[in-house]
mmCIF file of C-alpha atoms and ligand atoms in Angstrom:
data_model
loop_
_atom_site.group_PDB
_atom_site.id
_atom_site.type_symbol
_atom_site.label_atom_id
_atom_site.label_comp_id
_atom_site.label_asym_id
_atom_site.label_seq_id
_atom_site.Cartn_x
_atom_site.Cartn_y
_atom_site.Cartn_z
ATOM 1 C CA MET A 1 5.558 15.423 -3.039
ATOM 2 C CA ASP A 2 1.902 16.130 -3.898
ATOM 3 C CA ARG A 3 2.542 15.255 -7.536
ATOM 4 C CA THR A 4 4.211 11.979 -6.503
ATOM 5 C CA GLU A 5 1.244 11.146 -4.298
ATOM 6 C CA LEU A 6 -1.134 11.872 -7.150
ATOM 7 C CA PHE A 7 0.892 9.709 -9.525
ATOM 8 C CA ALA A 8 1.040 6.865 -6.983
ATOM 9 C CA ARG A 9 -2.738 7.033 -6.603
ATOM 10 C CA THR A 10 -3.224 6.839 -10.387
ATOM 11 C CA ALA A 11 -0.729 3.955 -10.584
ATOM 12 C CA PHE A 12 -2.713 2.091 -7.912
ATOM 13 C CA ASP A 13 -5.967 2.653 -9.826
ATOM 14 C CA GLU A 14 -4.344 1.339 -13.032
ATOM 15 C CA ALA A 15 -2.426 -1.560 -11.436
ATOM 16 C CA GLU A 16 -5.134 -4.182 -11.911
ATOM 17 C CA LYS A 17 -5.200 -3.554 -15.677
ATOM 18 C CA ALA A 18 -1.392 -3.419 -15.901
ATOM 19 C CA ASP A 19 -1.175 -6.781 -14.105
ATOM 20 C CA ALA A 20 -3.852 -8.393 -16.285
ATOM 21 C CA THR A 21 -2.269 -7.210 -19.549
ATOM 22 C CA ALA A 22 1.362 -7.415 -18.320
ATOM 23 C CA ALA A 23 1.839 -3.916 -19.721
ATOM 24 C CA ILE A 24 1.904 -0.384 -18.377
ATOM 25 C CA ASP A 25 -0.306 1.897 -20.423
ATOM 26 C CA SER A 26 1.399 4.724 -22.330
ATOM 27 C CA THR A 27 -0.953 7.221 -20.662
ATOM 28 C CA LEU A 28 0.474 6.216 -17.270
ATOM 29 C CA TRP A 29 4.014 6.802 -18.530
ATOM 30 C CA ALA A 30 2.871 10.219 -19.751
ATOM 31 C CA GLU A 31 1.511 10.838 -16.245
ATOM 32 C CA PHE A 32 4.852 9.674 -14.812
ATOM 33 C CA ARG A 33 6.686 12.287 -16.864
ATOM 34 C CA ARG A 34 4.184 15.016 -16.032
ATOM 35 C CA SER A 35 4.631 14.258 -12.313
ATOM 36 C CA GLY A 36 8.310 15.229 -12.565
ATOM 37 C CA LEU A 37 9.456 11.755 -11.463
ATOM 38 C CA ALA A 38 11.281 10.943 -14.725
ATOM 39 C CA MET A 39 13.680 13.879 -14.300
ATOM 40 C CA ALA A 40 13.738 14.040 -10.488
ATOM 41 C CA ALA A 41 17.023 12.171 -10.029
ATOM 42 C CA PHE A 42 19.046 14.664 -12.103
ATOM 43 C CA PRO A 43 20.658 17.687 -10.483
ATOM 44 C CA GLU A 44 18.715 20.938 -10.696
ATOM 45 C CA ARG A 45 21.088 22.395 -13.313
ATOM 46 C CA LEU A 46 19.987 19.590 -15.685
ATOM 47 C CA GLY A 47 16.284 20.020 -15.008
ATOM 48 C CA GLY A 48 15.892 17.607 -12.084
ATOM 49 C CA SER A 49 15.335 18.021 -8.371
ATOM 50 C CA GLY A 50 18.560 16.423 -7.145
ATOM 51 C CA LEU A 51 16.921 13.282 -5.771
ATOM 52 C CA CYS A 52 20.215 11.366 -6.089
ATOM 53 C CA GLU A 53 22.165 13.815 -3.984
ATOM 54 C CA ASN A 54 23.311 12.725 -0.538
ATOM 55 C CA GLU A 55 21.107 15.099 1.406
ATOM 56 C CA ARG A 56 17.996 14.067 -0.608
ATOM 57 C CA GLN A 57 18.122 10.329 0.177
ATOM 58 C CA GLY A 58 15.344 10.745 2.758
ATOM 59 C CA ALA A 59 13.118 12.343 0.103
ATOM 60 C CA LEU A 60 14.020 9.587 -2.368
ATOM 61 C CA CYS A 61 13.019 7.037 0.269
ATOM 62 C CA THR A 62 9.577 8.653 0.607
ATOM 63 C CA VAL A 63 9.122 8.740 -3.174
ATOM 64 C CA LEU A 64 10.102 5.078 -3.593
ATOM 65 C CA ARG A 65 7.717 4.107 -0.806
ATOM 66 C CA MET A 66 4.862 6.017 -2.388
ATOM 67 C CA VAL A 67 5.446 4.635 -5.886
ATOM 68 C CA GLY A 68 5.916 1.090 -4.516
ATOM 69 C CA GLY A 69 2.633 1.482 -2.637
ATOM 70 C CA GLY A 70 0.948 2.501 -5.910
ATOM 71 C CA ASP A 71 2.221 -0.284 -8.174
ATOM 72 C CA LEU A 72 5.282 -2.334 -7.265
ATOM 73 C CA SER A 73 6.124 -2.999 -10.930
ATOM 74 C CA ILE A 74 6.379 0.736 -11.548
ATOM 75 C CA GLY A 75 8.334 0.983 -8.287
ATOM 76 C CA ARG A 76 10.868 -1.525 -9.674
ATOM 77 C CA LEU A 77 11.159 0.321 -12.988
ATOM 78 C CA PHE A 78 11.478 3.677 -11.215
ATOM 79 C CA GLU A 79 14.171 2.280 -8.897
ATOM 80 C CA GLY A 80 16.163 1.067 -11.921
ATOM 81 C CA HIS A 81 15.713 4.430 -13.650
ATOM 82 C CA VAL A 82 16.972 6.300 -10.580
ATOM 83 C CA ASN A 83 19.848 3.859 -10.107
ATOM 84 C CA ALA A 84 21.026 4.335 -13.707
ATOM 85 C CA ILE A 85 20.893 8.121 -13.424
ATOM 86 C CA SER A 86 22.742 8.094 -10.108
ATOM 87 C CA LEU A 87 25.494 5.868 -11.573
ATOM 88 C CA VAL A 88 25.953 8.286 -14.478
ATOM 89 C CA CYS A 89 25.941 11.273 -12.094
ATOM 90 C CA ARG A 90 28.459 9.559 -9.781
ATOM 91 C CA TYR A 91 30.878 8.093 -12.333
ATOM 92 C CA GLY A 92 30.053 9.595 -15.734
ATOM 93 C CA THR A 93 31.238 12.734 -17.485
ATOM 94 C CA GLU A 94 29.338 16.015 -17.619
ATOM 95 C CA ALA A 95 28.637 15.311 -21.331
ATOM 96 C CA GLN A 96 27.162 11.874 -20.540
ATOM 97 C CA MET A 97 24.958 13.387 -17.823
ATOM 98 C CA ALA A 98 23.743 16.163 -20.114
ATOM 99 C CA ALA A 99 23.010 13.755 -23.000
ATOM 100 C CA LEU A 100 21.106 11.405 -20.689
ATOM 101 C CA ALA A 101 19.121 14.276 -19.165
ATOM 102 C CA ALA A 102 18.175 15.490 -22.658
ATOM 103 C CA ASP A 103 17.002 11.994 -23.659
ATOM 104 C CA VAL A 104 14.999 11.508 -20.441
ATOM 105 C CA ALA A 105 13.423 14.953 -20.891
ATOM 106 C CA ASN A 106 12.361 13.689 -24.351
ATOM 107 C CA GLY A 107 10.713 10.610 -22.870
ATOM 108 C CA ALA A 108 13.487 8.010 -22.488
ATOM 109 C CA LEU A 109 13.525 5.594 -19.559
ATOM 110 C CA CYS A 110 16.708 4.183 -18.018
ATOM 111 C CA GLY A 111 17.507 0.928 -16.248
ATOM 112 C CA VAL A 112 20.442 -1.059 -14.917
ATOM 113 C CA TRP A 113 20.882 -4.434 -16.543
ATOM 114 C CA GLY A 114 23.463 -6.431 -14.647
ATOM 115 C CA ALA A 115 22.238 -10.031 -14.745
ATOM 116 C CA ASP A 116 24.048 -12.347 -17.161
ATOM 117 C CA ASP A 117 23.490 -15.757 -18.698
ATOM 118 C CA ALA A 118 26.302 -18.328 -18.505
ATOM 119 C CA ALA A 119 28.232 -16.719 -21.386
ATOM 120 C CA GLY A 120 27.973 -13.163 -20.046
ATOM 121 C CA LEU A 121 28.104 -9.882 -21.942
ATOM 122 C CA LYS A 122 31.582 -9.018 -23.238
ATOM 123 C CA ILE A 123 33.339 -6.080 -24.864
ATOM 124 C CA VAL A 124 35.352 -7.409 -27.812
ATOM 125 C CA GLY A 125 37.531 -5.949 -30.574
ATOM 126 C CA ALA A 126 39.634 -2.805 -30.493
ATOM 127 C CA GLY A 127 39.561 0.832 -31.590
ATOM 128 C CA ALA A 128 36.685 1.742 -33.864
ATOM 129 C CA SER A 129 35.533 -1.878 -34.040
ATOM 130 C CA THR A 130 35.048 -2.317 -30.275
ATOM 131 C CA GLU A 131 31.609 -3.802 -29.707
ATOM 132 C CA LEU A 132 29.406 -5.833 -27.381
ATOM 133 C CA ARG A 133 28.996 -9.559 -27.697
ATOM 134 C CA GLY A 134 26.244 -11.377 -25.817
ATOM 135 C CA ARG A 135 23.018 -10.478 -24.098
ATOM 136 C CA LYS A 136 21.472 -9.470 -20.809
ATOM 137 C CA ILE A 137 18.836 -11.487 -18.981
ATOM 138 C CA LEU A 138 16.305 -10.458 -16.318
ATOM 139 C CA ALA A 139 16.356 -6.966 -17.792
ATOM 140 C CA SER A 140 13.380 -4.929 -16.567
ATOM 141 C CA GLY A 141 11.706 -2.638 -19.043
ATOM 142 C CA ALA A 142 12.857 -4.758 -22.000
ATOM 143 C CA GLY A 143 11.203 -3.190 -25.022
ATOM 144 C CA PHE A 144 10.720 0.297 -23.579
ATOM 145 C CA VAL A 145 13.863 1.132 -21.575
ATOM 146 C CA THR A 146 16.011 2.714 -24.287
ATOM 147 C CA ARG A 147 18.842 4.112 -22.140
ATOM 148 C CA PRO A 148 20.061 1.176 -20.031
ATOM 149 C CA ILE A 149 23.366 0.860 -18.253
ATOM 150 C CA VAL A 150 24.706 -2.630 -18.902
ATOM 151 C CA THR A 151 27.646 -4.270 -17.199
ATOM 152 C CA ALA A 152 30.119 -5.969 -19.548
ATOM 153 C CA LYS A 153 33.431 -7.764 -19.189
ATOM 154 C CA ALA A 154 36.538 -6.437 -20.959
ATOM 155 C CA GLY A 155 39.023 -9.178 -20.162
ATOM 156 C CA ASP A 156 38.973 -9.411 -16.345
ATOM 157 C CA ASP A 157 37.580 -5.899 -15.945
ATOM 158 C CA GLN A 158 33.931 -5.084 -15.439
ATOM 159 C CA LEU A 159 32.772 -1.911 -17.183
ATOM 160 C CA MET A 160 29.480 -0.028 -17.336
ATOM 161 C CA CYS A 161 28.175 0.923 -20.778
ATOM 162 C CA LEU A 162 25.402 3.459 -21.218
ATOM 163 C CA LEU A 163 23.532 2.420 -24.345
ATOM 164 C CA ARG A 164 21.031 4.098 -26.622
ATOM 165 C CA LEU A 165 18.670 1.445 -27.976
ATOM 166 C CA ALA A 166 16.172 1.952 -30.768
ATOM 167 C CA PRO A 167 12.555 1.788 -29.539
ATOM 168 C CA ASP A 168 12.092 -1.320 -31.708
ATOM 169 C CA HIS A 169 15.258 -3.061 -30.482
ATOM 170 C CA PRO A 170 14.333 -6.789 -30.332
ATOM 171 C CA VAL A 171 13.705 -8.299 -26.900
ATOM 172 C CA ASP A 172 12.616 -11.722 -25.700
ATOM 173 C CA LEU A 173 9.909 -11.684 -23.035
ATOM 174 C CA SER A 174 8.898 -15.315 -23.557
ATOM 175 C CA GLY A 175 10.549 -16.379 -20.285
ATOM 176 C CA TRP A 176 8.784 -13.753 -18.152
ATOM 177 C CA SER A 177 5.950 -15.894 -16.839
ATOM 178 C CA ALA A 178 6.569 -14.869 -13.225
ATOM 179 C CA GLN A 179 3.837 -15.035 -10.594
ATOM 180 C CA GLY A 180 4.042 -11.282 -9.976
ATOM 181 C CA MET A 181 5.688 -8.100 -11.254
ATOM 182 C CA ARG A 182 4.200 -9.017 -14.626
ATOM 183 C CA SER A 183 4.198 -5.533 -16.119
ATOM 184 C CA THR A 184 7.926 -4.966 -15.477
ATOM 185 C CA ALA A 185 8.588 -6.694 -18.838
ATOM 186 C CA THR A 186 11.665 -8.415 -17.448
ATOM 187 C CA GLY A 187 13.322 -10.246 -20.305
ATOM 188 C CA ALA A 188 16.400 -11.041 -22.359
ATOM 189 C CA VAL A 189 17.974 -8.479 -24.660
ATOM 190 C CA GLU A 190 20.517 -9.395 -27.346
ATOM 191 C CA LEU A 191 23.179 -6.701 -27.570
ATOM 192 C CA SER A 192 25.803 -8.201 -29.890
ATOM 193 C CA GLY A 193 27.217 -5.782 -32.424
ATOM 194 C CA ILE A 194 26.513 -2.543 -30.521
ATOM 195 C CA ARG A 195 29.536 -0.267 -30.923
ATOM 196 C CA ILE A 196 31.262 0.819 -27.720
ATOM 197 C CA GLY A 197 33.348 3.987 -27.605
ATOM 198 C CA GLU A 198 34.272 6.481 -24.931
ATOM 199 C CA ASP A 199 30.790 8.048 -25.032
ATOM 200 C CA GLU A 200 29.300 4.739 -23.905
ATOM 201 C CA VAL A 201 31.735 3.713 -21.149
ATOM 202 C CA VAL A 202 30.755 5.184 -17.777
ATOM 203 C CA GLY A 203 33.525 5.564 -15.199
ATOM 204 C CA VAL A 204 36.369 3.093 -14.914
ATOM 205 C CA ALA A 205 36.663 -0.646 -14.350
ATOM 206 C CA GLY A 206 35.202 -1.689 -11.005
ATOM 207 C CA ASP A 207 32.977 1.373 -10.498
ATOM 208 C CA PHE A 208 29.732 -0.596 -10.788
ATOM 209 C CA MET A 209 30.428 -2.704 -7.721
ATOM 210 C CA ARG A 210 32.276 0.008 -5.784
ATOM 211 C CA GLN A 211 31.215 0.107 -2.140
ATOM 212 C CA PRO A 212 29.381 1.358 -0.224
ATOM 213 C CA TYR A 213 27.207 2.376 -3.212
ATOM 214 C CA PHE A 214 26.681 -1.080 -4.758
ATOM 215 C CA SER A 215 25.418 -3.033 -1.728
ATOM 216 C CA GLY A 216 24.525 0.054 0.333
ATOM 217 C CA GLY A 217 22.024 1.106 -2.355
ATOM 218 C CA ALA A 218 19.916 -1.969 -1.563
ATOM 219 C CA TRP A 219 17.872 0.248 0.748
ATOM 220 C CA ARG A 220 16.149 1.592 -2.384
ATOM 221 C CA PHE A 221 14.434 -1.681 -3.304
ATOM 222 C CA CYS A 222 13.621 -2.159 0.397
ATOM 223 C CA ALA A 223 11.831 1.221 0.274
ATOM 224 C CA ALA A 224 9.728 0.064 -2.688
ATOM 225 C CA HIS A 225 8.932 -3.205 -0.865
ATOM 226 C CA LEU A 226 7.986 -1.173 2.216
ATOM 227 C CA GLY A 227 5.489 0.900 0.210
ATOM 228 C CA ALA A 228 3.718 -2.303 -0.841
ATOM 229 C CA MET A 229 3.809 -3.631 2.737
ATOM 230 C CA GLU A 230 2.242 -0.436 4.085
ATOM 231 C CA ARG A 231 -0.442 -0.612 1.402
ATOM 232 C CA LEU A 232 -1.236 -4.217 2.353
ATOM 233 C CA VAL A 233 -1.637 -3.283 6.022
ATOM 234 C CA GLU A 234 -3.990 -0.429 5.066
ATOM 235 C CA LEU A 235 -6.040 -2.755 2.858
ATOM 236 C CA PHE A 236 -6.242 -5.175 5.796
ATOM 237 C CA ARG A 237 -7.628 -2.383 7.986
ATOM 238 C CA ASP A 238 -10.176 -1.457 5.289
ATOM 239 C CA HIS A 239 -11.268 -5.081 5.095
ATOM 240 C CA LEU A 240 -11.677 -5.518 8.859
ATOM 241 C CA VAL A 241 -13.525 -2.224 9.297
ATOM 242 C CA SER A 242 -15.861 -2.756 6.340
ATOM 243 C CA ARG A 243 -16.678 -6.325 7.437
ATOM 244 C CA GLY A 244 -17.072 -5.324 11.097
ATOM 245 C CA ARG A 245 -14.382 -7.834 12.118
ATOM 246 C CA GLY A 246 -11.958 -5.445 13.777
ATOM 247 C CA GLU A 247 -12.928 -6.133 17.392
ATOM 248 C CA ASP A 248 -12.041 -9.817 17.239
ATOM 249 C CA PRO A 249 -8.996 -10.320 19.521
ATOM 250 C CA TYR A 250 -7.180 -12.588 17.065
ATOM 251 C CA GLN A 251 -7.595 -10.042 14.280
ATOM 252 C CA LEU A 252 -6.448 -7.273 16.642
ATOM 253 C CA GLN A 253 -3.291 -9.265 17.305
ATOM 254 C CA ARG A 254 -2.678 -9.587 13.565
ATOM 255 C CA VAL A 255 -3.236 -5.837 13.142
ATOM 256 C CA ALA A 256 -0.760 -5.079 15.921
ATOM 257 C CA ASP A 257 1.834 -7.443 14.413
ATOM 258 C CA CYS A 258 1.385 -5.934 10.939
ATOM 259 C CA VAL A 259 1.659 -2.334 12.129
ATOM 260 C CA ALA A 260 4.752 -3.175 14.188
ATOM 261 C CA SER A 261 6.389 -4.991 11.249
ATOM 262 C CA ALA A 262 5.676 -2.155 8.813
ATOM 263 C CA ARG A 263 6.850 0.509 11.262
ATOM 264 C CA THR A 264 9.994 -1.443 12.219
ATOM 265 C CA THR A 265 10.879 -1.775 8.553
ATOM 266 C CA ARG A 266 10.312 1.935 8.056
ATOM 267 C CA PHE A 267 12.753 2.803 10.856
ATOM 268 C CA TRP A 268 15.377 0.544 9.289
ATOM 269 C CA VAL A 269 14.881 1.676 5.692
ATOM 270 C CA GLU A 270 14.857 5.387 6.546
ATOM 271 C CA GLU A 271 17.994 4.961 8.642
ATOM 272 C CA ALA A 272 19.706 2.976 5.865
ATOM 273 C CA ALA A 273 18.862 5.801 3.424
ATOM 274 C CA ARG A 274 20.183 8.399 5.893
ATOM 275 C CA ARG A 275 23.438 6.501 6.422
ATOM 276 C CA PHE A 276 23.854 5.977 2.659
ATOM 277 C CA GLY A 277 23.627 9.726 2.134
ATOM 278 C CA SER A 278 25.641 10.700 5.224
ATOM 279 C CA GLY A 279 29.019 10.732 3.476
ATOM 280 C CA ASP A 280 30.282 8.370 6.206
ATOM 281 C CA LYS A 281 33.696 7.073 5.131
ATOM 282 C CA ASP A 282 33.125 3.678 6.734
ATOM 283 C CA ALA A 283 31.871 1.711 3.720
ATOM 284 C CA THR A 284 31.693 -1.546 5.693
ATOM 285 C CA ALA A 285 29.313 -0.030 8.233
ATOM 286 C CA ILE A 286 27.016 1.383 5.536
ATOM 287 C CA VAL A 287 26.941 -1.934 3.667
ATOM 288 C CA GLY A 288 26.402 -3.901 6.894
ATOM 289 C CA PHE A 289 23.442 -1.722 7.840
ATOM 290 C CA ALA A 290 21.908 -2.013 4.356
ATOM 291 C CA ASN A 291 22.325 -5.798 4.442
ATOM 292 C CA MET A 292 20.585 -5.975 7.829
ATOM 293 C CA THR A 293 17.844 -3.750 6.398
ATOM 294 C CA ARG A 294 17.320 -6.263 3.587
ATOM 295 C CA MET A 295 16.933 -9.029 6.162
ATOM 296 C CA VAL A 296 14.460 -7.049 8.305
ATOM 297 C CA THR A 297 12.457 -5.971 5.260
ATOM 298 C CA GLU A 298 12.170 -9.485 3.862
ATOM 299 C CA ARG A 299 11.144 -11.003 7.202
ATOM 300 C CA SER A 300 8.573 -8.263 7.869
ATOM 301 C CA ALA A 301 7.126 -8.547 4.361
ATOM 302 C CA LEU A 302 6.713 -12.317 4.683
ATOM 303 C CA ASP A 303 5.090 -11.880 8.114
ATOM 304 C CA ILE A 304 2.714 -9.187 6.847
ATOM 305 C CA MET A 305 1.673 -11.236 3.827
ATOM 306 C CA GLU A 306 0.962 -14.263 6.011
ATOM 307 C CA ALA A 307 -1.022 -12.255 8.570
ATOM 308 C CA VAL A 308 -3.051 -10.381 5.926
ATOM 309 C CA GLN A 309 -3.829 -13.540 3.953
ATOM 310 C CA ARG A 310 -4.908 -15.387 7.097
ATOM 311 C CA GLY A 311 -6.866 -12.400 8.417
ATOM 312 C CA VAL A 312 -8.701 -11.652 5.147
ATOM 313 C CA GLY A 313 -9.045 -15.307 4.178
ATOM 314 C CA LEU A 314 -10.095 -16.593 0.780
ATOM 315 C CA PRO A 315 -10.953 -13.173 -0.751
ATOM 316 C CA SER A 316 -7.235 -12.362 -0.598
ATOM 317 C CA PHE A 317 -6.649 -15.134 -3.151
ATOM 318 C CA ILE A 318 -9.416 -14.225 -5.580
ATOM 319 C CA ARG A 319 -8.774 -11.904 -8.519
ATOM 320 C CA PRO A 320 -9.133 -9.040 -8.971
ATOM 321 C CA SER A 321 -8.272 -8.179 -5.398
ATOM 322 C CA PRO A 322 -5.522 -5.661 -4.709
ATOM 323 C CA VAL A 323 -4.395 -7.831 -1.766
ATOM 324 C CA GLU A 324 -4.011 -10.817 -4.102
ATOM 325 C CA ARG A 325 -2.033 -8.771 -6.648
ATOM 326 C CA ILE A 326 0.211 -7.003 -4.151
ATOM 327 C CA CYS A 327 1.078 -10.300 -2.412
ATOM 328 C CA ARG A 328 2.072 -11.802 -5.790
ATOM 329 C CA ASP A 329 4.133 -8.761 -6.714
ATOM 330 C CA LEU A 330 5.784 -8.461 -3.321
ATOM 331 C CA ALA A 331 6.599 -12.179 -3.048
ATOM 332 C CA THR A 332 8.263 -11.997 -6.477
ATOM 333 C CA TYR A 333 10.133 -8.726 -5.984
ATOM 334 C CA LEU A 334 11.396 -9.856 -2.554
ATOM 335 C CA ARG A 335 13.631 -12.322 -4.428
ATOM 336 C CA GLN A 336 16.817 -10.322 -4.602
ATOM 337 C CA PRO A 337 20.391 -11.540 -5.160
ATOM 338 C CA VAL A 338 22.190 -13.592 -2.507
ATOM 339 C CA PRO A 339 20.046 -12.843 0.562
ATOM 340 C CA ASP A 340 21.918 -15.416 2.697
ATOM 341 C CA LEU A 341 25.236 -13.774 1.904
ATOM 342 C CA ALA A 342 23.832 -10.293 2.674
ATOM 343 C CA MET A 343 22.626 -11.509 6.070
ATOM 344 C CA SER A 344 25.779 -13.467 6.944
ATOM 345 C CA ASP A 345 28.118 -10.657 5.795
ATOM 346 C CA ALA A 346 26.222 -8.247 8.048
ATOM 347 C CA ALA A 347 26.459 -10.645 10.991
ATOM 348 C CA ARG A 348 30.179 -11.184 10.359
ATOM 349 C CA SER A 349 30.919 -7.476 10.130
ATOM 350 C CA TRP A 350 29.359 -6.875 13.555
ATOM 351 C CA LEU A 351 31.044 -9.963 15.017
ATOM 352 C CA THR A 352 34.469 -8.693 13.981
ATOM 353 C CA SER A 353 33.842 -5.161 15.267
ATOM 354 C CA SER A 354 33.936 -3.999 18.874
ATOM 355 C CA GLU A 355 30.948 -1.645 18.439
ATOM 356 C CA PRO A 356 28.113 -1.750 20.956
ATOM 357 C CA VAL A 357 25.164 -3.407 19.235
ATOM 358 C CA GLY A 358 23.090 -0.233 19.582
ATOM 359 C CA ASP A 359 25.634 1.732 17.515
ATOM 360 C CA PHE A 360 25.857 -0.805 14.680
HETATM 361 C C1 LIG B 1 10.803 -8.113 -10.894
HETATM 362 C C2 LIG B 1 12.266 -8.256 -11.077
HETATM 363 C C3 LIG B 1 12.944 -7.406 -11.926
HETATM 364 C C4 LIG B 1 14.306 -7.531 -12.120
HETATM 365 N N1 LIG B 1 14.949 -6.649 -12.940
HETATM 366 C C5 LIG B 1 16.293 -6.721 -13.085
HETATM 367 C C6 LIG B 1 16.993 -5.761 -13.890
HETATM 368 O O1 LIG B 1 16.419 -4.844 -14.478
HETATM 369 N N2 LIG B 1 18.330 -5.889 -13.992
HETATM 370 C C7 LIG B 1 19.015 -6.908 -13.381
HETATM 371 O O2 LIG B 1 20.228 -6.973 -13.516
HETATM 372 N N3 LIG B 1 18.378 -7.817 -12.633
HETATM 373 C C8 LIG B 1 17.042 -7.752 -12.467
HETATM 374 N N4 LIG B 1 16.393 -8.684 -11.703
HETATM 375 C C9 LIG B 1 17.156 -9.802 -11.170
HETATM 376 C C10 LIG B 1 17.661 -9.530 -9.774
HETATM 377 O O3 LIG B 1 18.613 -8.508 -9.766
HETATM 378 C C11 LIG B 1 18.289 -10.792 -9.229
HETATM 379 O O4 LIG B 1 19.264 -11.269 -10.099
HETATM 380 C C12 LIG B 1 17.296 -11.867 -8.987
HETATM 381 O O5 LIG B 1 16.119 -11.345 -8.459
HETATM 382 C C13 LIG B 1 17.954 -12.883 -8.059
HETATM 383 O O6 LIG B 1 16.996 -13.749 -7.582
HETATM 384 P P1 LIG B 1 17.341 -15.213 -7.100
HETATM 385 O O7 LIG B 1 16.334 -15.518 -6.063
HETATM 386 O O8 LIG B 1 17.465 -16.097 -8.255
HETATM 387 O O9 LIG B 1 18.786 -14.994 -6.373
HETATM 388 P P2 LIG B 1 19.894 -15.950 -5.880
HETATM 389 O O10 LIG B 1 21.047 -15.077 -5.522
HETATM 390 O O11 LIG B 1 20.170 -17.078 -6.827
HETATM 391 O O12 LIG B 1 19.280 -16.536 -4.537
HETATM 392 C C14 LIG B 1 18.462 -17.677 -4.448
HETATM 393 C C15 LIG B 1 18.838 -18.446 -3.193
HETATM 394 O O13 LIG B 1 20.129 -19.054 -3.363
HETATM 395 C C16 LIG B 1 21.037 -18.613 -2.366
HETATM 396 N N5 LIG B 1 22.349 -18.548 -3.012
HETATM 397 C C17 LIG B 1 22.804 -17.589 -3.865
HETATM 398 N N6 LIG B 1 24.059 -17.899 -4.265
HETATM 399 C C18 LIG B 1 24.380 -19.071 -3.676
HETATM 400 C C19 LIG B 1 25.547 -19.910 -3.707
HETATM 401 N N7 LIG B 1 26.597 -19.575 -4.441
HETATM 402 N N8 LIG B 1 25.533 -21.032 -2.986
HETATM 403 C C20 LIG B 1 24.446 -21.393 -2.262
HETATM 404 N N9 LIG B 1 23.326 -20.656 -2.184
HETATM 405 C C21 LIG B 1 23.299 -19.508 -2.891
HETATM 406 C C22 LIG B 1 20.471 -17.268 -1.916
HETATM 407 O O14 LIG B 1 20.925 -16.880 -0.643
HETATM 408 C C23 LIG B 1 18.976 -17.567 -1.958
HETATM 409 O O15 LIG B 1 18.616 -18.316 -0.823
HETATM 410 C C24 LIG B 1 15.029 -8.565 -11.466
HETATM 411 C C25 LIG B 1 14.352 -9.429 -10.589
HETATM 412 C C26 LIG B 1 12.987 -9.283 -10.386
HETATM 413 C C27 LIG B 1 12.295 -10.211 -9.438
#
């Protein structure tokens, strides 16, 4: 954990430059690898520390929090990297796991590219001429993630393909003019013509969205958000103490609200991680809890950002201020798929159960 903490500290120190240039320096990626984080999600027999295993979800939660508190863009990329490795470890073959571990040990980064344009990514052809047609959009790490898992349609089936892209594979980052998360390099990647064989296909049709792992895994991005929220609250404290404004009763109320929001979120996220790794057979309960965790995390993050911006005032909007950057990153990264549906599904699943609310 010390090495993660050290890396997170370096990432925080470098975040201003990464945001300004919309690029993460290669020396920081070298630091990332040296810290052990690149390999951590693999089982020990493949050179990792088993961070994807059920009993290590609590440790993964701490790591995601720390990295998210360092630089949320790196937190996003790390979450995608871990997600890809855990999908291969859960559904892939031993040979696919070993090949991926060897590539990551040699410097490759992974990601999960699921978002599609209107046409979608398809698997076409047959036998030796089976190939991809189409592209992925909103793909983080476009241009430096060389081992992505992409989802693709084969008829009505959805399959996962583990690709090996050349480092100079063309990408289109022209649309990534987002307010925050600038250095995630989230763009469009044309994939037409890439051959698909049994080495590339991971698992069977439907594995990608299999529950409780698909929706239940949402706790991971909540953990990265939480790291940024905790960092914001600490920066707020630093500001109040250094300006001698901490004794003001209105500011004290904001501090209390922020600490309560951050701590509440932490209880939820850590419990969601624990339940995800518990091996509980009740997929609906795990998904329902993760969906509620998304709702709590989003609400708390919005409350913290408002309180910190009001409590710090104009300096929190002037660059280069870490508060300004983290608020931009967090506001952007909070936008996750179908939040209304996540919330309403969670409400419905409790409504149709007879569980006491305290056991939900
Ligand atoms: C920094 C960053 C990096 C990303 N990297 C990746 C990546 O590597 N791979 C990847 O696959 N994706 C990536 N994404 C995309 C991400 O997974 C989501 O697709 C995206 O963030 C969804 O955001 P949205 O607000 O447009 O979602 P939406 O789901 O469109 O939600 C917007 C609003 O519309 C509502 N809504 C949704 N559907 C309906 C409906 N049918 N009817 C009515 N209302 C509806 C929602 O509840 C919400 O209020 C990334 C996103 C970010 C921000």
